[in-house]
Short mmCIF file of C-alpha atoms in Angstrom, two decimals:
data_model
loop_
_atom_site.label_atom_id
_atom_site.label_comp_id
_atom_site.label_asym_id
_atom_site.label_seq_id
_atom_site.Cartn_x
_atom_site.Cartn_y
_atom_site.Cartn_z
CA UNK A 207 -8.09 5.81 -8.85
CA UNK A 208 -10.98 3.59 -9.28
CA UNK A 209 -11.20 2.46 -5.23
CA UNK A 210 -10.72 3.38 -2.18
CA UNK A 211 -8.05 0.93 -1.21
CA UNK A 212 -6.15 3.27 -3.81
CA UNK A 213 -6.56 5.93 -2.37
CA UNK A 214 -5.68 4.42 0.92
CA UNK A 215 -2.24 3.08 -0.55
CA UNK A 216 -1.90 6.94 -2.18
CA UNK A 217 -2.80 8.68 1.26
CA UNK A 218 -0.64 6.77 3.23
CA UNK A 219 2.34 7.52 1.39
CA UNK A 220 2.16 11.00 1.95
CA UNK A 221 2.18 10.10 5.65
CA UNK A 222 5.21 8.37 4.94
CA UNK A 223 6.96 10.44 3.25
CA UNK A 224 5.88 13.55 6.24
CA UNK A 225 8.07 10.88 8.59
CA UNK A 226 5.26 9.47 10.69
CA UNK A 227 5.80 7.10 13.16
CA UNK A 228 2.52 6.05 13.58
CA UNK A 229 -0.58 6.28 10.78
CA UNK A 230 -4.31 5.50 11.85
CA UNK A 231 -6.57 4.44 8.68
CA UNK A 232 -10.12 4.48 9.81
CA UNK A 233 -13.10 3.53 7.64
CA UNK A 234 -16.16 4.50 9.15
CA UNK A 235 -19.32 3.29 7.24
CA UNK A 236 -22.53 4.61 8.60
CA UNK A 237 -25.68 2.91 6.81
CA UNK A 238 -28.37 5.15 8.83
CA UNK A 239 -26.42 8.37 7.30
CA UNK A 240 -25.24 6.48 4.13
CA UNK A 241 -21.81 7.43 4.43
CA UNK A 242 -18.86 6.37 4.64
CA UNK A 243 -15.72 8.18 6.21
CA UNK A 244 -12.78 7.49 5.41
CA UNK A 245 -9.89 9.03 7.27
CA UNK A 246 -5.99 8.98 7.56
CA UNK A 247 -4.67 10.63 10.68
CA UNK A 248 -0.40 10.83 10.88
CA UNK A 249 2.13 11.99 13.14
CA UNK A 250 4.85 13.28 10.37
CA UNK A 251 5.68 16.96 9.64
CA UNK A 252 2.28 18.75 9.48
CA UNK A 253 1.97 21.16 7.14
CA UNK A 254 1.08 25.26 7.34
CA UNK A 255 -1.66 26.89 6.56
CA UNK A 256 -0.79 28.43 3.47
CA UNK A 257 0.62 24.57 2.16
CA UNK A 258 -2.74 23.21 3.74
CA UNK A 259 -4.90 25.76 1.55
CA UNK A 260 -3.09 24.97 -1.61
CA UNK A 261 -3.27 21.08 -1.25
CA UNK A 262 -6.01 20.33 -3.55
CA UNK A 263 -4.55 22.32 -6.18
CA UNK A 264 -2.95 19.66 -8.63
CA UNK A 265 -0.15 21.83 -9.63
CA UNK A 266 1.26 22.01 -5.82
CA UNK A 267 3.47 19.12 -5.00
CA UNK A 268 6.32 19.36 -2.35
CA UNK A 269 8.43 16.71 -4.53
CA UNK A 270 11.15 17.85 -7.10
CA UNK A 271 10.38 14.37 -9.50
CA UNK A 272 7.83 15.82 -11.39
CA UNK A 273 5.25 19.10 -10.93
CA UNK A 274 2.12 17.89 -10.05
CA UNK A 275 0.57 16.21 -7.64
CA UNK A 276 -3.00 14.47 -8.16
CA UNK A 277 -2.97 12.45 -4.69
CA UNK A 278 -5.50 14.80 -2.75
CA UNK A 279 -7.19 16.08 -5.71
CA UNK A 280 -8.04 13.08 -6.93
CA UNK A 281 -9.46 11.83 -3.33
CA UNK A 282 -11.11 15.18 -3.51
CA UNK A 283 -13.04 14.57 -6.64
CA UNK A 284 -14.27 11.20 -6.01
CA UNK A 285 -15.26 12.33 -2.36
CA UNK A 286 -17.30 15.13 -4.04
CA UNK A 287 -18.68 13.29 -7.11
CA UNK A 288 -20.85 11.39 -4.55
CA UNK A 289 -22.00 14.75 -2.57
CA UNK A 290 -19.50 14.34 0.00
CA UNK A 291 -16.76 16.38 1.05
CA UNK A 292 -12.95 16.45 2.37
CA UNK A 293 -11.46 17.87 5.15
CA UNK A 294 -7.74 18.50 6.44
CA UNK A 295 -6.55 19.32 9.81
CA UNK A 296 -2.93 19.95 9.71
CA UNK A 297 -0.27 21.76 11.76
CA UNK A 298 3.09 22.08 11.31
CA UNK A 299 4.93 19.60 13.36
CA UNK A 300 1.90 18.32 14.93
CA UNK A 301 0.98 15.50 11.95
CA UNK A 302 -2.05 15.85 9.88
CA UNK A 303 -5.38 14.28 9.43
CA UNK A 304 -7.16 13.95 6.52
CA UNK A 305 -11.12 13.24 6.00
CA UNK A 306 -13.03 11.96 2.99
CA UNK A 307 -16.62 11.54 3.47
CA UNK A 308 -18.54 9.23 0.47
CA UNK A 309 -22.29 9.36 0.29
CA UNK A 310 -22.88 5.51 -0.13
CA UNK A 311 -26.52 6.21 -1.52
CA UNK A 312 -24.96 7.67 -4.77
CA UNK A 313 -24.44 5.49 -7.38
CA UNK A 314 -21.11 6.93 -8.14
CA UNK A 315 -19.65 5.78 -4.71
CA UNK A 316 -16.40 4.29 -4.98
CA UNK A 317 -15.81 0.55 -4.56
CA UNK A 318 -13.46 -0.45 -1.62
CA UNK A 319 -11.09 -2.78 -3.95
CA UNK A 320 -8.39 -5.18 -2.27
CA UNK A 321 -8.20 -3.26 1.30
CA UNK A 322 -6.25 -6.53 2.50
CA UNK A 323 -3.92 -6.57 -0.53
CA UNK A 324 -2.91 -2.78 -0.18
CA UNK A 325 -2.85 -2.65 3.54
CA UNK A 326 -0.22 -5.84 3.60
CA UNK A 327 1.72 -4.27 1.29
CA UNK A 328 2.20 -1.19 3.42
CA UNK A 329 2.94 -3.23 6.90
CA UNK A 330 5.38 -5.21 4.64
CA UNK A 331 7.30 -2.46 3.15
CA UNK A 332 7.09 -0.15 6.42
CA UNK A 333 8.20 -2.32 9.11
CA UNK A 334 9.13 0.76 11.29
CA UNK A 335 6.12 2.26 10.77
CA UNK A 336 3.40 1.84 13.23
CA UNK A 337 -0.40 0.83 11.07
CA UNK A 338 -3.51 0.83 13.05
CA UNK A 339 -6.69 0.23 10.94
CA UNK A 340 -10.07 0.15 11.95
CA UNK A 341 -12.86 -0.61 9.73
CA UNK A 342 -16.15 0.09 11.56
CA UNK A 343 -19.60 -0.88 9.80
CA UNK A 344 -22.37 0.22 12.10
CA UNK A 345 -21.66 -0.78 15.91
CA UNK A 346 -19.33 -3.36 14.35
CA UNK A 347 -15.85 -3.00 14.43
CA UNK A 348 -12.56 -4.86 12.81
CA UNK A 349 -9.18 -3.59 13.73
CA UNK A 350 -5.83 -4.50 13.15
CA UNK A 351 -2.68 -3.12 14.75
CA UNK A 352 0.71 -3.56 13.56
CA UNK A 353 2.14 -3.41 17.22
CA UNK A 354 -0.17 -6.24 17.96
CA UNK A 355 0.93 -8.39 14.96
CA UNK A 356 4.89 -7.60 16.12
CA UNK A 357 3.39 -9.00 19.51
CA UNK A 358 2.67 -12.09 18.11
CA UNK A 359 6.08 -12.28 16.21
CA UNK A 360 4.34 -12.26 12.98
CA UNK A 361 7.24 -11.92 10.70
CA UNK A 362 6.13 -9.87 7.81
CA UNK A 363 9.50 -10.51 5.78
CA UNK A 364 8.23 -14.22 5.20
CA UNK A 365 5.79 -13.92 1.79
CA UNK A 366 3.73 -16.67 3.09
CA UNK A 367 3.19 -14.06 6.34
CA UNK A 368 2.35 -11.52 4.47
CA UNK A 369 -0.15 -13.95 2.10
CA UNK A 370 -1.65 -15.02 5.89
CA UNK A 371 -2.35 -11.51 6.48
CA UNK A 372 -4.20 -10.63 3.65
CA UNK A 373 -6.76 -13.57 4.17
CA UNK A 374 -6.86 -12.77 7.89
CA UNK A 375 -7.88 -9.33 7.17
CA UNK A 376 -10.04 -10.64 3.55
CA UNK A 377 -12.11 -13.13 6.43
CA UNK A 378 -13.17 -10.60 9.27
CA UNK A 379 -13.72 -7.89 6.81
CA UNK A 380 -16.10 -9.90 4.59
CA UNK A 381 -17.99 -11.11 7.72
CA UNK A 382 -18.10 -6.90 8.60
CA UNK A 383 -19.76 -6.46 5.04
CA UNK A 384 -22.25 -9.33 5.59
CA UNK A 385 -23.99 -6.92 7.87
CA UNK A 386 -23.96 -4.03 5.27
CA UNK A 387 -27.41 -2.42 4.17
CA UNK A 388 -28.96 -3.77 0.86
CA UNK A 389 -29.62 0.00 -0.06
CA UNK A 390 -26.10 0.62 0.00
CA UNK A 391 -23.85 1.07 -3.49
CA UNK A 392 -20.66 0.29 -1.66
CA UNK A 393 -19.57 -3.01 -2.48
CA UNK B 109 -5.69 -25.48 5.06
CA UNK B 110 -8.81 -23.82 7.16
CA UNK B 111 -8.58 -20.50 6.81
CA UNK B 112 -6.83 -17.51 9.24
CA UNK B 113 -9.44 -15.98 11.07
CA UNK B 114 -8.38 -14.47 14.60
CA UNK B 115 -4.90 -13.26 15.67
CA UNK B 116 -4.27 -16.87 17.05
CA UNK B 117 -4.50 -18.31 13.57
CA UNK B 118 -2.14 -15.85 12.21
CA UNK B 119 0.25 -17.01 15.47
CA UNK B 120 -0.28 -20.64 14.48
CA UNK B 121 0.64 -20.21 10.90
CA UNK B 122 3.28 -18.17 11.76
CA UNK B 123 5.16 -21.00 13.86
CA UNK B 124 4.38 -23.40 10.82
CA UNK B 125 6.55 -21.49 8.56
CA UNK B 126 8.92 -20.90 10.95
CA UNK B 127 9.46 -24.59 11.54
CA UNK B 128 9.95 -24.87 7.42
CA UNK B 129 13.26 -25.59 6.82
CA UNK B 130 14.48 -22.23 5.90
CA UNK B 131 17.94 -22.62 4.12
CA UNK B 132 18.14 -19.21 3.01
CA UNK B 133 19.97 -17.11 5.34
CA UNK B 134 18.23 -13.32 6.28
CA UNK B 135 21.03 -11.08 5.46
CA UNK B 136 21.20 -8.18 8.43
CA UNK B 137 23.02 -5.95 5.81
CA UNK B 138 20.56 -5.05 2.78
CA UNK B 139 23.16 -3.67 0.88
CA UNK B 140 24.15 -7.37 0.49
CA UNK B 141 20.87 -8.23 -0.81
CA UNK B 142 18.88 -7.97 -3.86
CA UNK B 143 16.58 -5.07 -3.66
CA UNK B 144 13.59 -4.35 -5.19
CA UNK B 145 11.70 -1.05 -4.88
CA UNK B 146 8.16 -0.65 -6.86
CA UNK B 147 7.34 2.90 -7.41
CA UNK B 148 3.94 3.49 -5.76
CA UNK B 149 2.94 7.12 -5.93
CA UNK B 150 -0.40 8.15 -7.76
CA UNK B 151 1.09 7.04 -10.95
CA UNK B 152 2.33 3.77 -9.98
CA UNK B 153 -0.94 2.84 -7.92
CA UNK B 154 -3.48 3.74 -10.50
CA UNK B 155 -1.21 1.59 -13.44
CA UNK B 156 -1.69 -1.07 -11.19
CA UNK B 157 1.94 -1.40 -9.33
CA UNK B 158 0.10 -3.62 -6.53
CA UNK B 159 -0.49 -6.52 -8.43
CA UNK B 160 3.97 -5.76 -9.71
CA UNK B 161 4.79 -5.61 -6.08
CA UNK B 162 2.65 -9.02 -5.33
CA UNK B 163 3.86 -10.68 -7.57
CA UNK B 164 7.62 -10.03 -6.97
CA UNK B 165 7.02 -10.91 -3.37
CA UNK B 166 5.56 -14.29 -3.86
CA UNK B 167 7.33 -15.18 -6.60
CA UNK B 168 11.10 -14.28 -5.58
CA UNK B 169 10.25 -16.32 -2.13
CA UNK B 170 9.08 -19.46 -4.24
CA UNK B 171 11.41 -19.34 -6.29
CA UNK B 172 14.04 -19.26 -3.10
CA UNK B 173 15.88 -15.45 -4.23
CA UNK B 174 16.72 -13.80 -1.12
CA UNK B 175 15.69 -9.64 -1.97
CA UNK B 176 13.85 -7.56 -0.49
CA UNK B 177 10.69 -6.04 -1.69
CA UNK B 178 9.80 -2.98 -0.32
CA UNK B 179 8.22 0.69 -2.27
CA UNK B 180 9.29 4.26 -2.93
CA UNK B 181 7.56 6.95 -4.42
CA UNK B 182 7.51 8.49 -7.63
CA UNK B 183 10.58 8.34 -9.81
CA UNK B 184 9.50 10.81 -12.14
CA UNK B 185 8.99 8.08 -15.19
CA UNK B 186 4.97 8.76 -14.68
CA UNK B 187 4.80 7.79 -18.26
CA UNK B 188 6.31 4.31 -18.20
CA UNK B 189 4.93 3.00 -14.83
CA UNK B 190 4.84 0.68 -13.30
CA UNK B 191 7.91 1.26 -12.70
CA UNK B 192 10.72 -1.13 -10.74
CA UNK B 193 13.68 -0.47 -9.79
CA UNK B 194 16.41 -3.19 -9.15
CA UNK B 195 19.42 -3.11 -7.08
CA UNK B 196 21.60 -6.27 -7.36
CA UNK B 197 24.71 -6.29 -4.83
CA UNK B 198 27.74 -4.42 -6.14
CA UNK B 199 25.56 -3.34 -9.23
CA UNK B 200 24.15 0.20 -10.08
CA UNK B 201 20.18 0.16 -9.97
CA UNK B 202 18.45 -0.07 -12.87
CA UNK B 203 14.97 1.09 -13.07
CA UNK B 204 12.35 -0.98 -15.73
CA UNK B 205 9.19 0.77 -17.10
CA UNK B 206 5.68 -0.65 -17.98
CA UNK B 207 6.59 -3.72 -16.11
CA UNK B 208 3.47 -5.46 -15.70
CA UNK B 209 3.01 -9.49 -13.94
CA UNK B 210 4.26 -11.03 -17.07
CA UNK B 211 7.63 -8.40 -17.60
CA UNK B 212 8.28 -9.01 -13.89
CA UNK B 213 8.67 -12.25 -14.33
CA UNK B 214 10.85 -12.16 -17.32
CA UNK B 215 13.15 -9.89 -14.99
CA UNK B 216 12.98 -12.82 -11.96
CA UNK B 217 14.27 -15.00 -14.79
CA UNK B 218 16.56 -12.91 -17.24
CA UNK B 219 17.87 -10.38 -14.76
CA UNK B 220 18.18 -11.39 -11.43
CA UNK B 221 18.64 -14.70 -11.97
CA UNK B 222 21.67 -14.38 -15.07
CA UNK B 223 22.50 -10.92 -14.56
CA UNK B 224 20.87 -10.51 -18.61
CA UNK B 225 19.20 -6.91 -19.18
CA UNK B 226 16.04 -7.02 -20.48
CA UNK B 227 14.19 -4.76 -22.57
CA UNK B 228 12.10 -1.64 -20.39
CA UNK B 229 15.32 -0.21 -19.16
CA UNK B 230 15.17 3.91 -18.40
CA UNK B 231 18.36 4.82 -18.87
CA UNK B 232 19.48 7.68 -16.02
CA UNK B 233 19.81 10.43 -17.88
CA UNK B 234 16.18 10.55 -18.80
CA UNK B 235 14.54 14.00 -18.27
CA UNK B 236 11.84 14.02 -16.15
CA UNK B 237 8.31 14.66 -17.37
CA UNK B 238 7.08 17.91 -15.31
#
């Protein structure tokens, strides 16, 4: 994984695979703290403790395909390569949230790649799945709900939608990062 | 074009394409329609299965194919991703490895297009890698 829209694409598919209905993506950038949070909260099938305990080990994987599973490890390391730390609150049948905090003054901070890209690609190819994202910088906030976009009859299954989404979201986002902190290595 | 900044933007674009002539008709049933699932697991996303799963849906809408695009997870072929895996109407699916922009467009051309197979194929009764 070499950003954090990766992981975001990565994360989000275990959420859909736990059969949420709806799946909150928040990215919470804090340039007093330098940090950034980044969090995925679902509503699918939880998970126990004893499944939650063994989630960052790579050779633990729910899936029959193939015996591993590097999704949360791999968030794990990067989190942790900075100094920061995960988290994951999970119960079964109550959904689970997961938390990746990213020191953003260590030069080994992941950058956040094609947010846009990978987020359009999940509204498009989850229709009945319900996306809210919020990117908050500061006391600034960009958000984008899929309800919201249905509201508007925004028609995802039309490419040139899904091409109008992506610079909708590319705009207000790289108006957000105007506003970042010159100290900061997240670009 | 200026560019889509607020949700009213998005609206306004979206009644411009609506108003397109649209001659293609939006199947209900998607077992009539070409499919196209892009693995997108771990494997898939760090080999770089967003730019694949772009590409196929801009290109299959210019190029006036009615499919739909959509992702799965992984297929167990860790070692030849990105991996794609087709579904024509009435066919069997066939799944292509280490399809990358260029290969996907050779399968637009060759396979969807004239039904040819085209080299990448993993044949079904691969083992999986574990």
């Amino acid at each position: 994984m070499i950003d954090l829209a990766m992981h975001m694409m990565d994360i989000a598919q275990n959420s859909i695979r736990a059969n949420a209905k709806t799946i909150a993506i928040v990215l919470n950038e804090d340039n007093k703290d330098h940090t950034l949070t980044f969090s995925v909260q679902d509503d699918g099938c939880g998970m126990n403790e004893e499944q939650v305990k063994k989630l960052a080990d790579p050779f633990f994987t729910t899936r029959t395909t193939r015996r591993v599973g590097l999704g949360v490890p791999f968030l794990k390391m990067t989190a942790e390569q900075t100094g920061g730390s995960l988290k994951i609150i999970s119960a079964n049948g109550e959904g689970t949230a997961i938390e990746a905090v990213y020191r953003t003054d260590n030069p080994d901070c992941l950058p956040l790649g094609d947010l846009a890209g990978y987020l359009t690609l999940l509204l498009k190819a989850n229709p009945g799945i319900r996306f809210r994202f919020v990117y908050r910088l500061n006391d600034e906030t960009f958000e984008l709900d899929s309800e919201e976009l249905k509201q508007q009859e925004i028609d995802l299954r039309q490419a040139q939608m899904v091409a109008a989404v992506k610079e909708y979201m590319n705009e207000n986002l790289t108006e957000l990062f105007n506003k970042r902190s010159p100290h900061s290595f997240l670009c | 074009m200026t560019g889509i900044k607020t949700l009213a933007d998005l609206k306004k674009k979206q009644e411009e394409v609506k108003s397109q002539i649209n001659l293609r008709e939006k199947a209900e049933n998607p077992d009539a329609m070409i499919q196209v699932k892009v693995a997108m697991a771990t494997c898939g996303i760090a080999s770089g299965a967003k730019d694949v799963m772009e590409f196929f849906v801009e290109a299959l809408d210019k190029r006036n194919i009615n499919a739909v695009v959509t992702q799965t997870g992984c297929m167990g072929y860790c070692f030849a991703e990105p991996t794609v895996e087709i579904k024509m109407p009435d066919k069997e699916p066939i799944v292509f490895g280490y399809v990358d922009v260029k290969k996907a467009d050779e399968i637009i051309e060759s396979y969807i297009k004239q039904g040819e197979l085209v080299d990448g194929i993993i044949p079904q009764n691969y083992d999986v890698i574990g």
